[in-house]
PDB file of C-alpha atoms in Angstrom:
ATOM      1  CA  ASN A 979     162.530 -48.997  49.570  1.00 67.00           C
ATOM      2  CA  ALA A 980     161.258 -51.763  47.308  1.00 75.00           C
ATOM      3  CA  GLY A 981     164.488 -51.660  45.256  1.00 91.00           C
ATOM      4  CA  VAL A 982     164.098 -52.975  41.709  1.00 95.00           C
ATOM      5  CA  THR A 983     160.787 -54.662  40.994  1.00 96.00           C
ATOM      6  CA  GLN A 984     159.898 -56.683  37.920  1.00 97.00           C
ATOM      7  CA  THR A 985     156.519 -57.895  36.744  1.00 97.00           C
ATOM      8  CA  PRO A 986     155.381 -60.455  35.857  1.00 97.00           C
ATOM      9  CA  LYS A 987     157.485 -63.150  37.540  1.00 96.00           C
ATOM     10  CA  PHE A 988     156.582 -65.695  34.902  1.00 97.00           C
ATOM     11  CA  GLN A 989     154.871 -65.473  31.511  1.00 97.00           C
ATOM     12  CA  VAL A 990     153.985 -67.885  28.721  1.00 97.00           C
ATOM     13  CA  LEU A 991     153.499 -66.421  25.237  1.00 97.00           C
ATOM     14  CA  LYS A 992     152.678 -67.844  21.857  1.00 97.00           C
ATOM     15  CA  THR A 993     154.869 -67.058  18.892  1.00 98.00           C
ATOM     16  CA  GLY A 994     153.906 -63.695  17.420  1.00 97.00           C
ATOM     17  CA  GLN A 995     152.295 -62.295  20.549  1.00 97.00           C
ATOM     18  CA  SER A 996     153.485 -59.048  22.039  1.00 96.00           C
ATOM     19  CA  MET A 997     154.042 -58.147  25.641  1.00 96.00           C
ATOM     20  CA  THR A 998     155.762 -55.669  27.919  1.00 98.00           C
ATOM     21  CA  LEU A 999     158.021 -56.628  30.779  1.00 98.00           C
ATOM     22  CA  GLN A1000     157.799 -54.048  33.518  1.00 98.00           C
ATOM     23  CA  CYS A1001     160.690 -52.745  35.577  1.00 98.00           C
ATOM     24  CA  ALA A1002     160.522 -50.077  38.256  1.00 97.00           C
ATOM     25  CA  GLN A1003     162.938 -48.713  40.826  1.00 96.00           C
ATOM     26  CA  ASP A1004     162.321 -46.338  43.712  1.00 94.00           C
ATOM     27  CA  MET A1005     165.923 -45.303  44.367  1.00 93.00           C
ATOM     28  CA  ASN A1006     166.014 -42.338  41.939  1.00 93.00           C
ATOM     29  CA  HIS A1007     168.628 -44.138  39.871  1.00 94.00           C
ATOM     30  CA  GLU A1008     169.613 -42.604  36.547  1.00 94.00           C
ATOM     31  CA  TYR A1009     171.065 -45.718  34.934  1.00 95.00           C
ATOM     32  CA  MET A1010     168.848 -48.694  34.107  1.00 96.00           C
ATOM     33  CA  SER A1011     169.402 -51.725  31.937  1.00 97.00           C
ATOM     34  CA  TRP A1012     167.897 -54.986  30.725  1.00 98.00           C
ATOM     35  CA  TYR A1013     169.736 -58.299  30.484  1.00 97.00           C
ATOM     36  CA  ARG A1014     168.697 -61.754  29.350  1.00 97.00           C
ATOM     37  CA  GLN A1015     170.080 -65.000  30.672  1.00 96.00           C
ATOM     38  CA  ASP A1016     169.663 -68.118  28.580  1.00 93.00           C
ATOM     39  CA  PRO A1017     170.141 -71.620  30.047  1.00 85.00           C
ATOM     40  CA  GLY A1018     173.820 -72.336  30.655  1.00 83.00           C
ATOM     41  CA  MET A1019     174.757 -68.826  29.544  1.00 86.00           C
ATOM     42  CA  GLY A1020     175.861 -65.630  31.152  1.00 90.00           C
ATOM     43  CA  LEU A1021     173.849 -62.436  31.138  1.00 94.00           C
ATOM     44  CA  ARG A1022     173.749 -60.423  27.936  1.00 96.00           C
ATOM     45  CA  LEU A1023     172.872 -56.732  27.769  1.00 95.00           C
ATOM     46  CA  ILE A1024     169.792 -55.910  25.675  1.00 97.00           C
ATOM     47  CA  HIS A1025     169.225 -52.169  26.132  1.00 97.00           C
ATOM     48  CA  TYR A1026     170.188 -49.529  28.633  1.00 96.00           C
ATOM     49  CA  SER A1027     169.273 -45.985  29.613  1.00 96.00           C
ATOM     50  CA  VAL A1028     171.369 -43.265  31.239  1.00 94.00           C
ATOM     51  CA  GLY A1029     168.363 -41.129  32.110  1.00 94.00           C
ATOM     52  CA  ALA A1030     164.790 -40.268  31.223  1.00 94.00           C
ATOM     53  CA  GLY A1031     164.397 -39.902  27.483  1.00 95.00           C
ATOM     54  CA  ILE A1032     167.773 -41.524  26.681  1.00 96.00           C
ATOM     55  CA  THR A1033     168.156 -45.148  25.617  1.00 97.00           C
ATOM     56  CA  ASP A1034     170.799 -47.113  23.764  1.00 96.00           C
ATOM     57  CA  GLN A1035     171.376 -50.611  22.447  1.00 96.00           C
ATOM     58  CA  GLY A1036     173.376 -53.287  24.159  1.00 94.00           C
ATOM     59  CA  GLU A1037     174.790 -56.549  22.887  1.00 92.00           C
ATOM     60  CA  VAL A1038     171.523 -58.238  21.787  1.00 95.00           C
ATOM     61  CA  PRO A1039     168.897 -55.538  21.031  1.00 97.00           C
ATOM     62  CA  ASN A1040     167.089 -57.151  18.076  1.00 96.00           C
ATOM     63  CA  GLY A1041     163.433 -57.948  18.725  1.00 96.00           C
ATOM     64  CA  TYR A1042     163.165 -55.631  21.715  1.00 97.00           C
ATOM     65  CA  ASN A1043     162.108 -52.025  22.203  1.00 97.00           C
ATOM     66  CA  VAL A1044     162.545 -49.802  25.228  1.00 97.00           C
ATOM     67  CA  SER A1045     161.562 -46.338  26.323  1.00 96.00           C
ATOM     68  CA  ARG A1046     162.301 -44.260  29.416  1.00 97.00           C
ATOM     69  CA  SER A1047     159.623 -41.660  29.990  1.00 96.00           C
ATOM     70  CA  THR A1048     160.259 -41.441  33.740  1.00 96.00           C
ATOM     71  CA  THR A1049     163.259 -41.996  35.982  1.00 96.00           C
ATOM     72  CA  GLU A1050     161.463 -44.810  37.799  1.00 96.00           C
ATOM     73  CA  ASP A1051     160.268 -47.034  34.947  1.00 97.00           C
ATOM     74  CA  PHE A1052     162.069 -48.843  32.136  1.00 98.00           C
ATOM     75  CA  PRO A1053     159.720 -51.233  30.297  1.00 98.00           C
ATOM     76  CA  LEU A1054     160.963 -53.787  27.775  1.00 98.00           C
ATOM     77  CA  ARG A1055     158.674 -54.534  24.844  1.00 98.00           C
ATOM     78  CA  LEU A1056     158.610 -57.661  22.720  1.00 96.00           C
ATOM     79  CA  LEU A1057     156.686 -56.722  19.576  1.00 92.00           C
ATOM     80  CA  SER A1058     156.408 -60.213  18.093  1.00 96.00           C
ATOM     81  CA  ALA A1059     157.661 -62.935  20.418  1.00 96.00           C
ATOM     82  CA  ALA A1060     159.809 -65.755  19.034  1.00 97.00           C
ATOM     83  CA  PRO A1061     160.893 -69.034  20.701  1.00 96.00           C
ATOM     84  CA  SER A1062     164.465 -67.704  20.659  1.00 96.00           C
ATOM     85  CA  GLN A1063     163.353 -65.068  23.175  1.00 97.00           C
ATOM     86  CA  THR A1064     162.624 -67.725  25.777  1.00 97.00           C
ATOM     87  CA  SER A1065     164.870 -66.618  28.614  1.00 97.00           C
ATOM     88  CA  VAL A1066     165.077 -65.079  32.050  1.00 97.00           C
ATOM     89  CA  TYR A1067     165.077 -61.310  31.899  1.00 98.00           C
ATOM     90  CA  PHE A1068     166.761 -59.156  34.520  1.00 98.00           C
ATOM     91  CA  CYS A1069     166.379 -55.440  34.992  1.00 97.00           C
ATOM     92  CA  ALA A1070     169.059 -53.508  36.864  1.00 96.00           C
ATOM     93  CA  SER A1071     169.545 -49.948  38.056  1.00 95.00           C
ATOM     94  CA  SER A1072     172.379 -47.829  39.363  1.00 93.00           C
ATOM     95  CA  TYR A1073     172.795 -44.256  40.545  1.00 92.00           C
ATOM     96  CA  SER A1074     175.136 -43.524  37.650  1.00 86.00           C
ATOM     97  CA  ARG A1075     176.692 -45.236  34.643  1.00 84.00           C
ATOM     98  CA  ILE A1076     180.097 -44.455  36.113  1.00 81.00           C
ATOM     99  CA  MET A1077     181.174 -47.539  38.085  1.00 81.00           C
ATOM    100  CA  TYR A1078     177.656 -48.941  37.552  1.00 83.00           C
ATOM    101  CA  GLN A1079     179.136 -52.423  37.377  1.00 85.00           C
ATOM    102  CA  GLU A1080     179.747 -52.416  41.143  1.00 83.00           C
ATOM    103  CA  THR A1081     176.705 -50.451  42.237  1.00 87.00           C
ATOM    104  CA  GLN A1082     173.835 -51.775  40.178  1.00 88.00           C
ATOM    105  CA  TYR A1083     170.919 -53.540  41.820  1.00 93.00           C
ATOM    106  CA  PHE A1084     169.276 -56.359  39.918  1.00 95.00           C
ATOM    107  CA  GLY A1085     165.624 -57.241  40.070  1.00 96.00           C
ATOM    108  CA  PRO A1086     164.508 -60.836  40.762  1.00 95.00           C
ATOM    109  CA  GLY A1087     163.933 -61.577  37.067  1.00 96.00           C
ATOM    110  CA  THR A1088     161.039 -62.434  34.751  1.00 98.00           C
ATOM    111  CA  ARG A1089     160.973 -65.949  33.340  1.00 97.00           C
ATOM    112  CA  LEU A1090     159.538 -65.924  29.799  1.00 97.00           C
ATOM    113  CA  LEU A1091     158.552 -68.979  27.797  1.00 97.00           C
ATOM    114  CA  VAL A1092     157.621 -68.516  24.127  1.00 97.00           C
ATOM    115  CA  LEU A1093     155.871 -71.468  22.541  1.00 97.00           C
TER     116      LEU A1093
ATOM    117  CA  ASP B1364     182.742 -66.303  20.036  1.00 73.00           C
ATOM    118  CA  GLN B1365     182.942 -66.170  23.816  1.00 84.00           C
ATOM    119  CA  GLN B1366     185.030 -63.309  25.098  1.00 92.00           C
ATOM    120  CA  VAL B1367     184.741 -64.370  28.740  1.00 96.00           C
ATOM    121  CA  LYS B1368     185.030 -68.076  29.496  1.00 96.00           C
ATOM    122  CA  GLN B1369     184.322 -70.030  32.657  1.00 97.00           C
ATOM    123  CA  ASN B1370     185.224 -73.571  31.691  1.00 92.00           C
ATOM    124  CA  SER B1371     184.067 -75.269  34.873  1.00 95.00           C
ATOM    125  CA  PRO B1372     180.259 -75.432  35.052  1.00 95.00           C
ATOM    126  CA  SER B1373     180.373 -76.665  38.628  1.00 97.00           C
ATOM    127  CA  LEU B1374     182.653 -77.005  41.636  1.00 97.00           C
ATOM    128  CA  SER B1375     182.128 -78.858  44.898  1.00 98.00           C
ATOM    129  CA  VAL B1376     184.165 -77.992  47.983  1.00 98.00           C
ATOM    130  CA  GLN B1377     184.150 -79.014  51.628  1.00 98.00           C
ATOM    131  CA  GLU B1378     183.266 -76.383  54.191  1.00 98.00           C
ATOM    132  CA  GLY B1379     186.377 -74.655  55.540  1.00 97.00           C
ATOM    133  CA  ARG B1380     188.488 -75.430  52.480  1.00 98.00           C
ATOM    134  CA  ILE B1381     189.484 -73.070  49.688  1.00 98.00           C
ATOM    135  CA  SER B1382     187.279 -72.571  46.622  1.00 98.00           C
ATOM    136  CA  ILE B1383     189.025 -71.462  43.437  1.00 98.00           C
ATOM    137  CA  LEU B1384     186.912 -70.315  40.515  1.00 98.00           C
ATOM    138  CA  ASN B1385     188.615 -69.598  37.215  1.00 98.00           C
ATOM    139  CA  CYS B1386     187.907 -67.268  34.318  1.00 98.00           C
ATOM    140  CA  ASP B1387     189.658 -66.603  31.004  1.00 98.00           C
ATOM    141  CA  TYR B1388     189.134 -63.729  28.595  1.00 97.00           C
ATOM    142  CA  THR B1389     190.158 -63.083  25.026  1.00 95.00           C
ATOM    143  CA  ASN B1390     189.599 -59.355  24.474  1.00 92.00           C
ATOM    144  CA  SER B1391     192.741 -57.312  25.202  1.00 92.00           C
ATOM    145  CA  MET B1392     190.602 -54.165  25.511  1.00 91.00           C
ATOM    146  CA  PHE B1393     189.056 -55.412  28.779  1.00 94.00           C
ATOM    147  CA  ASP B1394     190.560 -53.563  31.700  1.00 92.00           C
ATOM    148  CA  TYR B1395     187.986 -54.037  34.440  1.00 93.00           C
ATOM    149  CA  PHE B1396     186.927 -57.394  35.818  1.00 95.00           C
ATOM    150  CA  LEU B1397     184.230 -58.356  38.266  1.00 95.00           C
ATOM    151  CA  TRP B1398     182.695 -61.326  40.002  1.00 97.00           C
ATOM    152  CA  TYR B1399     178.989 -61.579  40.688  1.00 96.00           C
ATOM    153  CA  LYS B1400     177.179 -64.062  42.881  1.00 97.00           C
ATOM    154  CA  LYS B1401     173.691 -65.357  42.133  1.00 95.00           C
ATOM    155  CA  TYR B1402     171.307 -67.343  44.264  1.00 96.00           C
ATOM    156  CA  PRO B1403     168.332 -69.172  42.696  1.00 93.00           C
ATOM    157  CA  ALA B1404     165.321 -66.971  41.890  1.00 90.00           C
ATOM    158  CA  GLU B1405     167.306 -63.806  42.639  1.00 93.00           C
ATOM    159  CA  GLY B1406     169.227 -61.329  40.540  1.00 94.00           C
ATOM    160  CA  PRO B1407     173.032 -61.283  40.595  1.00 95.00           C
ATOM    161  CA  THR B1408     174.855 -59.243  43.222  1.00 95.00           C
ATOM    162  CA  PHE B1409     178.290 -57.693  42.901  1.00 94.00           C
ATOM    163  CA  LEU B1410     181.001 -59.489  44.876  1.00 96.00           C
ATOM    164  CA  ILE B1411     184.446 -58.114  44.057  1.00 96.00           C
ATOM    165  CA  SER B1412     186.297 -56.382  41.240  1.00 94.00           C
ATOM    166  CA  ILE B1413     189.799 -55.728  39.977  1.00 95.00           C
ATOM    167  CA  SER B1414     191.186 -53.282  37.463  1.00 93.00           C
ATOM    168  CA  SER B1415     193.967 -54.134  35.067  1.00 93.00           C
ATOM    169  CA  ILE B1416     196.483 -51.976  36.940  1.00 94.00           C
ATOM    170  CA  LYS B1417     196.383 -54.434  39.834  1.00 95.00           C
ATOM    171  CA  ASP B1418     197.102 -58.128  40.082  1.00 96.00           C
ATOM    172  CA  LYS B1419     195.272 -58.800  43.331  1.00 97.00           C
ATOM    173  CA  ASN B1420     192.302 -57.448  45.244  1.00 97.00           C
ATOM    174  CA  GLU B1421     191.132 -58.727  48.592  1.00 97.00           C
ATOM    175  CA  ASP B1422     187.865 -58.294  50.465  1.00 97.00           C
ATOM    176  CA  GLY B1423     187.496 -60.406  53.570  1.00 97.00           C
ATOM    177  CA  ARG B1424     187.305 -64.059  52.567  1.00 98.00           C
ATOM    178  CA  PHE B1425     187.313 -63.199  48.862  1.00 98.00           C
ATOM    179  CA  THR B1426     190.409 -62.519  46.776  1.00 98.00           C
ATOM    180  CA  VAL B1427     190.586 -61.987  43.037  1.00 98.00           C
ATOM    181  CA  PHE B1428     193.851 -62.525  41.170  1.00 98.00           C
ATOM    182  CA  LEU B1429     194.521 -61.181  37.684  1.00 98.00           C
ATOM    183  CA  ASN B1430     197.192 -62.488  35.307  1.00 97.00           C
ATOM    184  CA  LYS B1431     197.110 -60.120  32.347  1.00 96.00           C
ATOM    185  CA  SER B1432     199.723 -61.931  30.297  1.00 95.00           C
ATOM    186  CA  ALA B1433     197.691 -65.139  30.496  1.00 97.00           C
ATOM    187  CA  LYS B1434     194.350 -63.277  30.239  1.00 97.00           C
ATOM    188  CA  HIS B1435     193.227 -65.192  33.293  1.00 98.00           C
ATOM    189  CA  LEU B1436     191.601 -64.310  36.581  1.00 97.00           C
ATOM    190  CA  SER B1437     190.565 -66.363  39.546  1.00 98.00           C
ATOM    191  CA  LEU B1438     188.394 -65.931  42.607  1.00 98.00           C
ATOM    192  CA  HIS B1439     189.563 -67.506  45.857  1.00 98.00           C
ATOM    193  CA  ILE B1440     187.174 -68.005  48.753  1.00 98.00           C
ATOM    194  CA  VAL B1441     188.836 -68.901  52.034  1.00 98.00           C
ATOM    195  CA  PRO B1442     187.407 -70.452  54.113  1.00 98.00           C
ATOM    196  CA  SER B1443     184.406 -71.629  52.125  1.00 98.00           C
ATOM    197  CA  GLN B1444     181.049 -71.642  53.890  1.00 98.00           C
ATOM    198  CA  PRO B1445     177.749 -73.373  52.989  1.00 97.00           C
ATOM    199  CA  GLY B1446     176.198 -69.917  52.418  1.00 97.00           C
ATOM    200  CA  ASP B1447     178.691 -69.405  49.582  1.00 98.00           C
ATOM    201  CA  SER B1448     176.836 -72.020  47.547  1.00 98.00           C
ATOM    202  CA  ALA B1449     175.642 -70.091  44.494  1.00 98.00           C
ATOM    203  CA  VAL B1450     176.412 -69.480  40.829  1.00 96.00           C
ATOM    204  CA  TYR B1451     179.428 -67.200  40.332  1.00 97.00           C
ATOM    205  CA  PHE B1452     179.703 -65.136  37.167  1.00 96.00           C
ATOM    206  CA  CYS B1453     182.902 -63.610  35.908  1.00 97.00           C
ATOM    207  CA  ALA B1454     182.394 -60.393  33.922  1.00 95.00           C
ATOM    208  CA  ALA B1455     184.616 -57.948  32.080  1.00 95.00           C
ATOM    209  CA  SER B1456     184.311 -54.508  30.562  1.00 92.00           C
ATOM    210  CA  GLY B1457     186.354 -51.798  28.937  1.00 89.00           C
ATOM    211  CA  GLY B1458     186.560 -49.026  31.508  1.00 76.00           C
ATOM    212  CA  SER B1459     184.216 -47.956  34.286  1.00 69.00           C
ATOM    213  CA  GLN B1460     181.357 -47.288  31.874  1.00 73.00           C
ATOM    214  CA  GLY B1461     181.826 -50.111  29.389  1.00 84.00           C
ATOM    215  CA  ASN B1462     179.196 -52.753  28.735  1.00 89.00           C
ATOM    216  CA  LEU B1463     179.594 -55.880  30.826  1.00 91.00           C
ATOM    217  CA  ILE B1464     180.414 -59.175  29.115  1.00 93.00           C
ATOM    218  CA  PHE B1465     179.570 -62.166  31.311  1.00 95.00           C
ATOM    219  CA  GLY B1466     180.890 -65.694  31.435  1.00 96.00           C
ATOM    220  CA  LYS B1467     178.507 -68.662  31.627  1.00 95.00           C
ATOM    221  CA  GLY B1468     178.931 -69.040  35.364  1.00 96.00           C
ATOM    222  CA  THR B1469     180.244 -71.692  37.753  1.00 97.00           C
ATOM    223  CA  LYS B1470     177.927 -73.321  40.258  1.00 97.00           C
ATOM    224  CA  LEU B1471     179.714 -73.643  43.592  1.00 98.00           C
ATOM    225  CA  SER B1472     178.468 -76.139  46.169  1.00 98.00           C
ATOM    226  CA  VAL B1473     180.006 -75.967  49.622  1.00 98.00           C
ATOM    227  CA  LYS B1474     179.251 -79.105  51.612  1.00 97.00           C
ATOM    228  CA  PRO B1475     179.066 -79.040  55.428  1.00 94.00           C
TER     229      PRO B1475
END
């Protein structure tokens, strides 16, 4: 099992550029989510999904899009990057949303710098 | 407005001694509290949790205490080991399916 994988590890973007952060898990987990962690801050939930075809907004969804066409993949799209989106992005997955807080696996993170 | 506060950005402790990490919350709807541990360049990992119907939960060297009236929880690590050096995040949610709200984290350094 590779667990939760995220690509790329590090990315530099210019303001206005678009990109997709990839997240994949090979554990057949139904629940997946994206968080961002800003310097000196805790993690904040961006979007989450309880299964293929189902997504919902978290605490800070503006500027991000997600889709869940397969159980394994949950990409995060930045349509027009802004400096305020400079952050470390973590993807996580869990077998179920019930008690997900204790059972979710986090990926290693993608560090994004928007100039 | 921070709903989960960790007011100590860092804590340094000698190996073998007790580490106490503190967390305060403001939202009375929170009824489920967790601690996560994070090493550099890795994602967070779940450490221990407590629901609002309890005031203490213990798992080996780790104990979490909850004081609902004060809206305060603390994580005790006894004895502290150098491998415990990491950033510890306090988090809270409403129920077993609620969204997690994280504190800013406390960086614990355990010195040999």
